[in-house]
GROMACS .gro file of C-alpha atoms in nm:
model
  495
    1UNK     CA    1   3.984   3.890  -5.014
    2UNK     CA    2   3.813   3.806  -5.358
    3UNK     CA    3   3.670   4.123  -5.602
    4UNK     CA    4   3.305   3.881  -5.545
    5UNK     CA    5   3.390   3.881  -5.141
    6UNK     CA    6   3.474   4.271  -5.118
    7UNK     CA    7   3.103   4.317  -5.304
    8UNK     CA    8   2.935   4.046  -5.050
    9UNK     CA    9   3.005   4.152  -4.727
   10UNK     CA   10   2.895   4.527  -4.754
   11UNK     CA   11   2.582   4.375  -4.934
   12UNK     CA   12   2.526   4.158  -4.621
   13UNK     CA   13   2.600   4.387  -4.358
   14UNK     CA   14   2.332   4.651  -4.529
   15UNK     CA   15   2.077   4.351  -4.589
   16UNK     CA   16   2.144   4.246  -4.248
   17UNK     CA   17   2.079   4.653  -4.079
   18UNK     CA   18   1.791   4.661  -4.300
   19UNK     CA   19   1.607   4.273  -4.098
   20UNK     CA   20   1.652   4.490  -3.778
   21UNK     CA   21   1.496   4.796  -3.935
   22UNK     CA   22   1.173   4.777  -3.744
   23UNK     CA   23   1.131   5.075  -3.509
   24UNK     CA   24   0.898   5.066  -3.228
   25UNK     CA   25   0.555   5.101  -3.092
   26UNK     CA   26   0.706   5.426  -2.896
   27UNK     CA   27   0.898   5.556  -3.154
   28UNK     CA   28   0.705   5.889  -3.293
   29UNK     CA   29   0.798   5.761  -3.634
   30UNK     CA   30   0.510   5.474  -3.591
   31UNK     CA   31   0.271   5.703  -3.430
   32UNK     CA   32   0.220   5.923  -3.708
   33UNK     CA   33   0.157   5.605  -3.916
   34UNK     CA   34  -0.081   5.456  -3.627
   35UNK     CA   35  -0.308   5.788  -3.611
   36UNK     CA   36  -0.252   5.790  -3.998
   37UNK     CA   37  -0.418   5.481  -4.008
   38UNK     CA   38  -0.672   5.548  -3.731
   39UNK     CA   39  -0.778   5.832  -3.985
   40UNK     CA   40  -0.776   5.677  -4.294
   41UNK     CA   41  -0.987   5.355  -4.190
   42UNK     CA   42  -1.139   5.423  -3.848
   43UNK     CA   43  -1.257   5.816  -3.947
   44UNK     CA   44  -1.276   5.766  -4.328
   45UNK     CA   45  -1.336   5.385  -4.466
   46UNK     CA   46  -1.554   5.301  -4.127
   47UNK     CA   47  -1.740   5.575  -4.173
   48UNK     CA   48  -1.781   5.608  -4.534
   49UNK     CA   49  -1.642   5.996  -4.471
   50UNK     CA   50  -1.489   6.020  -4.863
   51UNK     CA   51  -1.344   6.355  -4.745
   52UNK     CA   52  -1.143   6.228  -4.513
   53UNK     CA   53  -0.973   5.927  -4.753
   54UNK     CA   54  -0.915   6.204  -5.045
   55UNK     CA   55  -0.757   6.368  -4.855
   56UNK     CA   56  -0.490   6.082  -4.715
   57UNK     CA   57  -0.431   5.897  -5.070
   58UNK     CA   58  -0.125   6.017  -5.252
   59UNK     CA   59  -0.261   6.160  -5.664
   60UNK     CA   60  -0.083   5.827  -5.737
   61UNK     CA   61  -0.255   5.591  -5.501
   62UNK     CA   62  -0.261   5.255  -5.662
   63UNK     CA   63  -0.460   4.969  -5.471
   64UNK     CA   64  -0.389   4.614  -5.492
   65UNK     CA   65  -0.620   4.364  -5.392
   66UNK     CA   66  -0.578   3.949  -5.404
   67UNK     CA   67  -0.997   3.912  -5.465
   68UNK     CA   68  -1.044   4.220  -5.651
   69UNK     CA   69  -0.764   4.300  -5.868
   70UNK     CA   70  -0.594   4.635  -5.937
   71UNK     CA   71  -0.731   5.027  -5.854
   72UNK     CA   72  -0.618   5.308  -5.954
   73UNK     CA   73  -0.697   5.619  -5.701
   74UNK     CA   74  -0.979   5.792  -5.947
   75UNK     CA   75  -1.155   5.415  -5.991
   76UNK     CA   76  -1.128   5.340  -5.598
   77UNK     CA   77  -1.255   5.629  -5.468
   78UNK     CA   78  -1.564   5.586  -5.782
   79UNK     CA   79  -1.677   5.222  -5.660
   80UNK     CA   80  -1.600   5.298  -5.243
   81UNK     CA   81  -1.849   5.572  -5.324
   82UNK     CA   82  -2.133   5.331  -5.494
   83UNK     CA   83  -2.042   5.006  -5.328
   84UNK     CA   84  -1.977   4.933  -4.956
   85UNK     CA   85  -2.087   5.294  -4.936
   86UNK     CA   86  -2.413   5.319  -5.180
   87UNK     CA   87  -2.650   5.238  -4.921
   88UNK     CA   88  -2.454   5.251  -4.539
   89UNK     CA   89  -2.803   5.227  -4.331
   90UNK     CA   90  -2.876   4.824  -4.490
   91UNK     CA   91  -2.538   4.731  -4.510
   92UNK     CA   92  -2.209   4.835  -4.330
   93UNK     CA   93  -1.849   4.731  -4.350
   94UNK     CA   94  -1.613   4.751  -4.036
   95UNK     CA   95  -1.249   4.726  -4.110
   96UNK     CA   96  -1.058   4.635  -3.731
   97UNK     CA   97  -0.674   4.677  -3.687
   98UNK     CA   98  -0.553   4.354  -3.474
   99UNK     CA   99  -0.451   4.438  -3.236
  100UNK     CA  100  -0.009   4.425  -3.199
  101UNK     CA  101  -0.027   4.303  -3.546
  102UNK     CA  102   0.091   4.653  -3.678
  103UNK     CA  103   0.476   4.658  -3.802
  104UNK     CA  104   0.592   4.942  -3.925
  105UNK     CA  105   0.965   4.987  -4.134
  106UNK     CA  106   1.148   5.367  -4.194
  107UNK     CA  107   1.263   5.440  -4.603
  108UNK     CA  108   1.551   5.634  -4.617
  109UNK     CA  109   1.696   5.831  -4.918
  110UNK     CA  110   2.036   6.016  -4.855
  111UNK     CA  111   1.985   6.015  -4.415
  112UNK     CA  112   1.599   6.107  -4.417
  113UNK     CA  113   1.286   5.944  -4.408
  114UNK     CA  114   1.082   5.988  -4.728
  115UNK     CA  115   0.877   5.687  -4.654
  116UNK     CA  116   0.742   5.394  -4.421
  117UNK     CA  117   0.611   5.027  -4.502
  118UNK     CA  118   0.332   4.932  -4.256
  119UNK     CA  119   0.224   4.559  -4.172
  120UNK     CA  120  -0.039   4.440  -3.990
  121UNK     CA  121  -0.402   4.218  -4.008
  122UNK     CA  122  -0.718   4.342  -4.014
  123UNK     CA  123  -1.047   4.240  -3.897
  124UNK     CA  124  -1.368   4.281  -4.113
  125UNK     CA  125  -1.736   4.349  -3.996
  126UNK     CA  126  -2.085   4.323  -4.148
  127UNK     CA  127  -2.396   4.417  -4.033
  128UNK     CA  128  -2.700   4.430  -4.235
  129UNK     CA  129  -2.963   4.671  -4.137
  130UNK     CA  130  -3.089   4.666  -3.756
  131UNK     CA  131  -2.874   4.325  -3.744
  132UNK     CA  132  -2.604   4.245  -3.482
  133UNK     CA  133  -2.265   4.358  -3.626
  134UNK     CA  134  -2.044   3.996  -3.681
  135UNK     CA  135  -1.709   3.905  -3.759
  136UNK     CA  136  -1.688   3.788  -4.113
  137UNK     CA  137  -1.311   3.809  -4.241
  138UNK     CA  138  -1.000   3.842  -4.238
  139UNK     CA  139  -0.697   3.968  -4.394
  140UNK     CA  140  -0.310   4.104  -4.448
  141UNK     CA  141  -0.208   4.412  -4.557
  142UNK     CA  142   0.105   4.604  -4.627
  143UNK     CA  143   0.098   4.982  -4.654
  144UNK     CA  144   0.341   5.224  -4.829
  145UNK     CA  145   0.289   5.557  -4.653
  146UNK     CA  146   0.477   5.875  -4.840
  147UNK     CA  147   0.647   6.186  -4.771
  148UNK     CA  148   0.467   6.454  -5.009
  149UNK     CA  149   0.505   6.794  -4.917
  150UNK     CA  150   0.578   6.706  -4.574
  151UNK     CA  151   0.224   6.548  -4.528
  152UNK     CA  152   0.203   6.178  -4.493
  153UNK     CA  153  -0.008   6.014  -4.732
  154UNK     CA  154  -0.077   5.646  -4.916
  155UNK     CA  155   0.120   5.542  -5.163
  156UNK     CA  156   0.045   5.207  -5.235
  157UNK     CA  157  -0.219   4.972  -5.057
  158UNK     CA  158  -0.205   4.609  -5.087
  159UNK     CA  159  -0.462   4.393  -4.913
  160UNK     CA  160  -0.411   4.004  -4.964
  161UNK     CA  161  -0.486   3.633  -4.822
  162UNK     CA  162  -0.808   3.698  -4.702
  163UNK     CA  163  -1.030   3.444  -4.555
  164UNK     CA  164  -1.409   3.482  -4.369
  165UNK     CA  165  -1.356   3.432  -3.992
  166UNK     CA  166  -1.657   3.432  -3.767
  167UNK     CA  167  -1.674   3.565  -3.438
  168UNK     CA  168  -1.693   3.201  -3.262
  169UNK     CA  169  -1.298   3.103  -3.355
  170UNK     CA  170  -1.139   3.092  -3.090
  171UNK     CA  171  -0.834   3.210  -3.228
  172UNK     CA  172  -0.971   3.551  -3.321
  173UNK     CA  173  -1.263   3.613  -3.060
  174UNK     CA  174  -1.044   3.849  -2.894
  175UNK     CA  175  -0.806   3.994  -3.083
  176UNK     CA  176  -0.883   4.317  -3.121
  177UNK     CA  177  -1.166   4.526  -2.895
  178UNK     CA  178  -1.459   4.467  -3.133
  179UNK     CA  179  -1.406   4.102  -3.128
  180UNK     CA  180  -1.443   4.141  -2.800
  181UNK     CA  181  -1.769   4.356  -2.810
  182UNK     CA  182  -1.929   4.111  -3.086
  183UNK     CA  183  -1.848   3.853  -2.833
  184UNK     CA  184  -2.001   3.983  -2.531
  185UNK     CA  185  -2.304   4.129  -2.727
  186UNK     CA  186  -2.391   3.782  -2.887
  187UNK     CA  187  -2.345   3.635  -2.530
  188UNK     CA  188  -2.602   3.915  -2.354
  189UNK     CA  189  -2.315   4.050  -2.120
  190UNK     CA  190  -2.360   4.419  -2.074
  191UNK     CA  191  -2.077   4.465  -1.888
  192UNK     CA  192  -1.710   4.272  -1.825
  193UNK     CA  193  -1.435   4.429  -1.689
  194UNK     CA  194  -1.141   4.209  -1.757
  195UNK     CA  195  -0.758   4.190  -1.575
  196UNK     CA  196  -0.486   4.010  -1.781
  197UNK     CA  197  -0.206   3.888  -1.499
  198UNK     CA  198   0.130   3.786  -1.693
  199UNK     CA  199   0.491   3.766  -1.588
  200UNK     CA  200   0.365   3.867  -1.240
  201UNK     CA  201   0.247   4.203  -1.311
  202UNK     CA  202  -0.105   4.371  -1.437
  203UNK     CA  203  -0.061   4.370  -1.783
  204UNK     CA  204  -0.470   4.464  -1.949
  205UNK     CA  205  -0.694   4.597  -1.775
  206UNK     CA  206  -0.991   4.660  -2.029
  207UNK     CA  207  -1.368   4.761  -1.964
  208UNK     CA  208  -1.626   4.662  -2.248
  209UNK     CA  209  -2.003   4.792  -2.239
  210UNK     CA  210  -2.169   5.005  -2.004
  211UNK     CA  211  -2.223   5.178  -1.652
  212UNK     CA  212  -2.590   5.145  -1.732
  213UNK     CA  213  -2.827   5.159  -2.003
  214UNK     CA  214  -2.635   5.401  -2.306
  215UNK     CA  215  -2.380   5.530  -2.090
  216UNK     CA  216  -2.050   5.383  -2.156
  217UNK     CA  217  -1.818   5.224  -1.851
  218UNK     CA  218  -1.488   5.373  -1.780
  219UNK     CA  219  -1.150   5.233  -1.765
  220UNK     CA  220  -1.200   5.249  -1.364
  221UNK     CA  221  -1.556   5.178  -1.365
  222UNK     CA  222  -1.673   5.013  -0.974
  223UNK     CA  223  -1.840   4.698  -0.958
  224UNK     CA  224  -2.027   4.529  -0.657
  225UNK     CA  225  -1.819   4.186  -0.643
  226UNK     CA  226  -1.953   3.958  -0.422
  227UNK     CA  227  -1.736   3.732  -0.224
  228UNK     CA  228  -1.417   3.817  -0.394
  229UNK     CA  229  -1.497   4.006  -0.059
  230UNK     CA  230  -1.370   3.684   0.150
  231UNK     CA  231  -0.990   3.664  -0.011
  232UNK     CA  232  -0.986   4.084   0.082
  233UNK     CA  233  -1.092   4.025   0.459
  234UNK     CA  234  -0.835   3.676   0.468
  235UNK     CA  235  -0.548   3.893   0.368
  236UNK     CA  236  -0.636   4.124   0.628
  237UNK     CA  237  -0.600   3.833   0.934
  238UNK     CA  238  -0.277   3.694   0.736
  239UNK     CA  239  -0.151   4.050   0.765
  240UNK     CA  240  -0.227   4.049   1.095
  241UNK     CA  241  -0.051   3.736   1.194
  242UNK     CA  242   0.246   3.746   0.980
  243UNK     CA  243   0.301   4.066   1.214
  244UNK     CA  244   0.245   3.862   1.529
  245UNK     CA  245  -0.072   4.059   1.676
  246UNK     CA  246  -0.334   3.773   1.602
  247UNK     CA  247  -0.353   3.373   1.614
  248UNK     CA  248  -0.450   3.113   1.279
  249UNK     CA  249  -0.531   2.876   1.625
  250UNK     CA  250  -0.661   3.102   1.910
  251UNK     CA  251  -0.983   3.017   1.959
  252UNK     CA  252  -1.217   3.347   1.879
  253UNK     CA  253  -1.448   3.321   2.167
  254UNK     CA  254  -1.181   3.542   2.344
  255UNK     CA  255  -1.286   3.821   2.115
  256UNK     CA  256  -1.635   3.715   2.021
  257UNK     CA  257  -1.958   3.467   2.104
  258UNK     CA  258  -2.242   3.551   1.876
  259UNK     CA  259  -2.558   3.529   2.111
  260UNK     CA  260  -2.723   3.223   1.923
  261UNK     CA  261  -2.484   3.029   1.954
  262UNK     CA  262  -2.298   3.111   2.326
  263UNK     CA  263  -2.540   2.821   2.463
  264UNK     CA  264  -2.345   2.590   2.244
  265UNK     CA  265  -1.973   2.480   2.378
  266UNK     CA  266  -1.880   2.404   2.032
  267UNK     CA  267  -1.792   2.772   1.944
  268UNK     CA  268  -1.512   2.729   2.181
  269UNK     CA  269  -1.330   2.547   1.887
  270UNK     CA  270  -1.367   2.778   1.632
  271UNK     CA  271  -1.031   2.934   1.499
  272UNK     CA  272  -0.944   3.209   1.203
  273UNK     CA  273  -0.848   2.886   1.044
  274UNK     CA  274  -1.148   2.756   1.044
  275UNK     CA  275  -1.322   3.039   0.929
  276UNK     CA  276  -1.070   3.102   0.639
  277UNK     CA  277  -1.096   2.711   0.487
  278UNK     CA  278  -1.474   2.715   0.558
  279UNK     CA  279  -1.473   2.419   0.835
  280UNK     CA  280  -1.721   2.634   1.082
  281UNK     CA  281  -2.022   2.431   1.044
  282UNK     CA  282  -2.205   2.712   1.054
  283UNK     CA  283  -2.452   2.792   0.723
  284UNK     CA  284  -2.377   3.019   0.424
  285UNK     CA  285  -2.588   3.273   0.644
  286UNK     CA  286  -2.774   3.229   0.927
  287UNK     CA  287  -3.131   3.383   0.769
  288UNK     CA  288  -3.110   3.046   0.563
  289UNK     CA  289  -3.229   2.842   0.850
  290UNK     CA  290  -3.600   2.864   0.927
  291UNK     CA  291  -3.529   3.034   1.270
  292UNK     CA  292  -3.342   3.269   1.082
  293UNK     CA  293  -3.107   3.208   1.401
  294UNK     CA  294  -2.715   3.103   1.370
  295UNK     CA  295  -2.598   2.732   1.461
  296UNK     CA  296  -2.356   2.457   1.415
  297UNK     CA  297  -2.511   2.244   1.111
  298UNK     CA  298  -2.197   2.012   1.187
  299UNK     CA  299  -1.920   2.006   1.448
  300UNK     CA  300  -1.621   2.261   1.350
  301UNK     CA  301  -1.313   2.118   1.216
  302UNK     CA  302  -1.432   1.779   1.087
  303UNK     CA  303  -1.543   1.929   0.710
  304UNK     CA  304  -1.584   2.189   0.433
  305UNK     CA  305  -1.912   2.382   0.406
  306UNK     CA  306  -1.928   2.712   0.253
  307UNK     CA  307  -2.027   3.009   0.474
  308UNK     CA  308  -2.025   3.377   0.431
  309UNK     CA  309  -2.132   3.374   0.820
  310UNK     CA  310  -1.785   3.192   0.917
  311UNK     CA  311  -1.634   3.563   0.802
  312UNK     CA  312  -1.853   3.763   0.913
  313UNK     CA  313  -1.807   3.608   1.322
  314UNK     CA  314  -1.405   3.627   1.233
  315UNK     CA  315  -1.480   4.042   1.142
  316UNK     CA  316  -1.704   4.142   1.411
  317UNK     CA  317  -1.393   3.975   1.629
  318UNK     CA  318  -1.139   4.125   1.468
  319UNK     CA  319  -1.329   4.423   1.512
  320UNK     CA  320  -1.377   4.381   1.922
  321UNK     CA  321  -0.983   4.278   1.908
  322UNK     CA  322  -0.829   4.602   1.779
  323UNK     CA  323  -1.132   4.859   1.846
  324UNK     CA  324  -1.117   4.946   1.476
  325UNK     CA  325  -1.407   4.852   1.259
  326UNK     CA  326  -1.301   4.610   0.945
  327UNK     CA  327  -1.311   4.882   0.681
  328UNK     CA  328  -1.032   5.078   0.900
  329UNK     CA  329  -0.764   4.740   0.910
  330UNK     CA  330  -0.802   4.699   0.535
  331UNK     CA  331  -0.749   5.096   0.405
  332UNK     CA  332  -0.431   5.044   0.699
  333UNK     CA  333  -0.283   4.669   0.614
  334UNK     CA  334  -0.444   4.635   0.218
  335UNK     CA  335  -0.562   4.907   0.034
  336UNK     CA  336  -0.351   5.219   0.111
  337UNK     CA  337  -0.006   4.982   0.094
  338UNK     CA  338  -0.112   4.848  -0.215
  339UNK     CA  339  -0.279   5.186  -0.292
  340UNK     CA  340  -0.578   5.052  -0.373
  341UNK     CA  341  -0.787   5.377  -0.400
  342UNK     CA  342  -1.134   5.317  -0.592
  343UNK     CA  343  -1.142   4.985  -0.322
  344UNK     CA  344  -1.366   5.021  -0.035
  345UNK     CA  345  -1.645   4.796   0.186
  346UNK     CA  346  -1.897   5.033   0.254
  347UNK     CA  347  -2.090   5.304   0.110
  348UNK     CA  348  -1.920   5.629   0.183
  349UNK     CA  349  -1.897   6.022   0.052
  350UNK     CA  350  -1.608   5.879  -0.145
  351UNK     CA  351  -1.773   5.635  -0.330
  352UNK     CA  352  -1.826   5.756  -0.712
  353UNK     CA  353  -2.205   5.623  -0.781
  354UNK     CA  354  -2.091   5.793  -1.145
  355UNK     CA  355  -1.857   5.494  -1.238
  356UNK     CA  356  -2.081   5.209  -1.077
  357UNK     CA  357  -2.158   4.974  -1.245
  358UNK     CA  358  -2.593   4.834  -1.240
  359UNK     CA  359  -2.625   4.432  -1.215
  360UNK     CA  360  -2.893   4.310  -1.419
  361UNK     CA  361  -3.117   4.000  -1.465
  362UNK     CA  362  -3.105   3.757  -1.721
  363UNK     CA  363  -3.388   3.933  -1.889
  364UNK     CA  364  -3.175   4.279  -1.892
  365UNK     CA  365  -3.391   4.403  -1.626
  366UNK     CA  366  -3.183   4.663  -1.352
  367UNK     CA  367  -3.134   4.561  -0.988
  368UNK     CA  368  -3.105   4.841  -0.693
  369UNK     CA  369  -2.745   4.903  -0.595
  370UNK     CA  370  -2.671   4.802  -0.261
  371UNK     CA  371  -2.513   5.092  -0.044
  372UNK     CA  372  -2.431   4.961   0.308
  373UNK     CA  373  -2.277   5.180   0.542
  374UNK     CA  374  -2.105   4.888   0.726
  375UNK     CA  375  -1.903   4.636   0.577
  376UNK     CA  376  -1.940   4.321   0.558
  377UNK     CA  377  -1.663   4.058   0.554
  378UNK     CA  378  -1.822   3.766   0.285
  379UNK     CA  379  -2.001   4.030   0.001
  380UNK     CA  380  -2.069   4.373  -0.193
  381UNK     CA  381  -1.714   4.467  -0.212
  382UNK     CA  382  -1.651   4.819  -0.416
  383UNK     CA  383  -1.381   4.771  -0.639
  384UNK     CA  384  -1.189   4.823  -1.028
  385UNK     CA  385  -1.048   4.554  -1.242
  386UNK     CA  386  -0.744   4.746  -1.181
  387UNK     CA  387  -0.728   4.766  -0.783
  388UNK     CA  388  -0.840   4.376  -0.740
  389UNK     CA  389  -0.578   4.273  -1.046
  390UNK     CA  390  -0.304   4.412  -0.832
  391UNK     CA  391  -0.455   4.247  -0.530
  392UNK     CA  392  -0.419   3.945  -0.685
  393UNK     CA  393  -0.042   3.985  -0.813
  394UNK     CA  394   0.025   4.024  -0.414
  395UNK     CA  395  -0.164   3.752  -0.313
  396UNK     CA  396   0.110   3.556  -0.619
  397UNK     CA  397   0.384   3.711  -0.449
  398UNK     CA  398   0.310   3.710  -0.091
  399UNK     CA  399   0.345   4.025  -0.057
  400UNK     CA  400   0.370   4.137   0.306
  401UNK     CA  401   0.297   3.795   0.452
  402UNK     CA  402   0.588   3.568   0.643
  403UNK     CA  403   0.613   3.221   0.414
  404UNK     CA  404   0.535   3.004   0.737
  405UNK     CA  405   0.193   3.187   0.676
  406UNK     CA  406   0.212   3.216   0.300
  407UNK     CA  407   0.251   2.792   0.316
  408UNK     CA  408  -0.013   2.790   0.515
  409UNK     CA  409  -0.239   2.987   0.284
  410UNK     CA  410  -0.160   2.758  -0.024
  411UNK     CA  411  -0.187   2.430   0.176
  412UNK     CA  412  -0.497   2.221   0.124
  413UNK     CA  413  -0.659   2.307   0.445
  414UNK     CA  414  -1.019   2.099   0.352
  415UNK     CA  415  -1.093   1.934   0.065
  416UNK     CA  416  -1.377   2.026  -0.189
  417UNK     CA  417  -1.377   1.803  -0.437
  418UNK     CA  418  -1.098   1.590  -0.617
  419UNK     CA  419  -0.825   1.806  -0.661
  420UNK     CA  420  -0.972   2.085  -0.546
  421UNK     CA  421  -0.896   2.234  -0.212
  422UNK     CA  422  -0.966   2.481   0.048
  423UNK     CA  423  -0.646   2.713   0.146
  424UNK     CA  424  -0.694   2.994   0.382
  425UNK     CA  425  -0.949   3.265   0.161
  426UNK     CA  426  -0.865   3.075  -0.145
  427UNK     CA  427  -0.967   2.743  -0.341
  428UNK     CA  428  -0.654   2.536  -0.439
  429UNK     CA  429  -0.674   2.381  -0.799
  430UNK     CA  430  -0.386   2.091  -0.768
  431UNK     CA  431  -0.318   2.068  -1.167
  432UNK     CA  432  -0.048   1.788  -1.104
  433UNK     CA  433   0.357   1.786  -1.146
  434UNK     CA  434   0.348   2.043  -0.849
  435UNK     CA  435   0.160   2.282  -1.020
  436UNK     CA  436  -0.126   2.471  -0.834
  437UNK     CA  437  -0.412   2.783  -0.906
  438UNK     CA  438  -0.594   2.962  -0.613
  439UNK     CA  439  -0.878   3.152  -0.764
  440UNK     CA  440  -1.258   3.251  -0.619
  441UNK     CA  441  -1.558   3.354  -0.698
  442UNK     CA  442  -1.828   3.603  -0.630
  443UNK     CA  443  -2.181   3.570  -0.706
  444UNK     CA  444  -2.511   3.765  -0.638
  445UNK     CA  445  -2.772   3.974  -0.780
  446UNK     CA  446  -2.629   4.120  -1.105
  447UNK     CA  447  -2.273   4.000  -1.068
  448UNK     CA  448  -2.112   3.695  -1.117
  449UNK     CA  449  -1.673   3.776  -1.102
  450UNK     CA  450  -1.387   3.583  -1.103
  451UNK     CA  451  -1.025   3.538  -1.040
  452UNK     CA  452  -0.738   3.280  -1.108
  453UNK     CA  453  -0.358   3.307  -1.005
  454UNK     CA  454  -0.080   3.116  -1.116
  455UNK     CA  455   0.139   3.163  -0.848
  456UNK     CA  456   0.430   2.920  -1.044
  457UNK     CA  457   0.404   3.083  -1.402
  458UNK     CA  458   0.311   3.426  -1.283
  459UNK     CA  459  -0.006   3.467  -1.477
  460UNK     CA  460  -0.360   3.509  -1.416
  461UNK     CA  461  -0.687   3.661  -1.458
  462UNK     CA  462  -0.949   3.942  -1.359
  463UNK     CA  463  -1.329   3.886  -1.475
  464UNK     CA  464  -1.562   4.077  -1.372
  465UNK     CA  465  -1.992   4.125  -1.520
  466UNK     CA  466  -2.285   4.248  -1.416
  467UNK     CA  467  -2.541   4.000  -1.488
  468UNK     CA  468  -2.708   3.693  -1.305
  469UNK     CA  469  -2.541   3.440  -1.564
  470UNK     CA  470  -2.198   3.622  -1.668
  471UNK     CA  471  -2.059   3.307  -1.563
  472UNK     CA  472  -2.114   3.160  -1.935
  473UNK     CA  473  -1.817   3.340  -2.005
  474UNK     CA  474  -1.595   3.252  -1.791
  475UNK     CA  475  -1.449   2.937  -1.956
  476UNK     CA  476  -1.367   3.100  -2.324
  477UNK     CA  477  -1.163   3.356  -2.131
  478UNK     CA  478  -1.033   3.108  -1.869
  479UNK     CA  479  -0.917   2.897  -2.201
  480UNK     CA  480  -0.782   3.209  -2.393
  481UNK     CA  481  -0.585   3.346  -2.162
  482UNK     CA  482  -0.462   3.099  -1.914
  483UNK     CA  483  -0.433   2.811  -2.204
  484UNK     CA  484  -0.318   2.423  -2.092
  485UNK     CA  485  -0.364   2.527  -1.717
  486UNK     CA  486  -0.673   2.716  -1.791
  487UNK     CA  487  -0.794   2.387  -1.969
  488UNK     CA  488  -0.677   2.188  -1.645
  489UNK     CA  489  -0.851   2.448  -1.379
  490UNK     CA  490  -1.207   2.377  -1.572
  491UNK     CA  491  -1.168   1.998  -1.583
  492UNK     CA  492  -1.176   2.009  -1.246
  493UNK     CA  493  -1.482   2.228  -1.233
  494UNK     CA  494  -1.648   2.039  -1.434
  495UNK     CA  495  -1.580   1.712  -1.303
   0.00000   0.00000   0.00000
């Protein structure tokens, strides 16, 4: 071995070990650096808390900016006081760390950590007077944190690659919570519940806004999800079919005949399949008819027409057959097995009104909260993003369904429009190349909701809003989180 090779081998080994030196986000050092970052920026920089910033700066602090040049500790503090913090009531600049962008690398001497390098991306939001806060810029940064007398201090700060950004930029709109809040405010969405499914698991649950004006919504906020009730009722029936206790194509007149149609022989044709695929021939709701009575508008099983009445018809048949309320059946078959502890058809003694999200019209006027004590199989389910997200994951996996029942559920039972069909309880989108999506929406006064899953890729999204025109944010969220498959769904919908 030559002298040169003897030298390069340990050097390369050292180099390779450095390349692997980034620590995991669960490491105590990572959490410590993130805590210091939050103290410096969220509390110090963003609120003009000069003392907090000074406490975290090393005595030999140096700041390097690709636009503003170099500053030592003294000049950095002076410029901060007399610049950004001179008139906070008329101008404010907020720094927000881009979610998941931070990397932390420990620095060792004699086997002990003496410093850490933090790399990441940050966004800057500008607020002028009473105007809405807006995203105005983006940059990268590198920070050198050092231990001084066992205290972490910021020794060097490099802020570079500064460039303008706007909230409407699709690449940055959803990078962090602050971007999302600004975007929602621009779109007049009081509250958004968002669940992101990836790799067949509910990976993210976020709630933005408030349960009422001035009261922040908790992570487990309760939403009325309108017609997202129907997939739950469908799963109650499909679970019973899988267990052999109910039949998909058995006429329902054995268990229930509505008095309004008792003299119409077509009631003998009604089956669970027709109801779950919206082929009953019923109107959406009987109260829409002039006489307020249920009727057949065409022969059952001949074509598609969306109907909440059909699901209510199924509820009454199920309750007659099993001697239990739909709420009880759902608790036993769906809510308890999936640990959906915050989900119910009814407003009961365990409903936490302090977590319930108020709905609004487009003028910002609140609707009264519906407090039904009787289950409606088609409407008014109360749930959280987490509960419903996990429910959709169970659908994706066909959990507790026999394979043949799952295949019936995703089968194109009836055509709605080009490349869009109804299966059993879900809309089925034909995305081409054998790919498909399952979806359902919900719309009532003060609520617009949608849930979409892509069983082949394991992706999905749950969107809850609490305003009449909340559907306006669906497209960008679906495109961002579902990518090309989301684009195909939107294309089908807008044809």
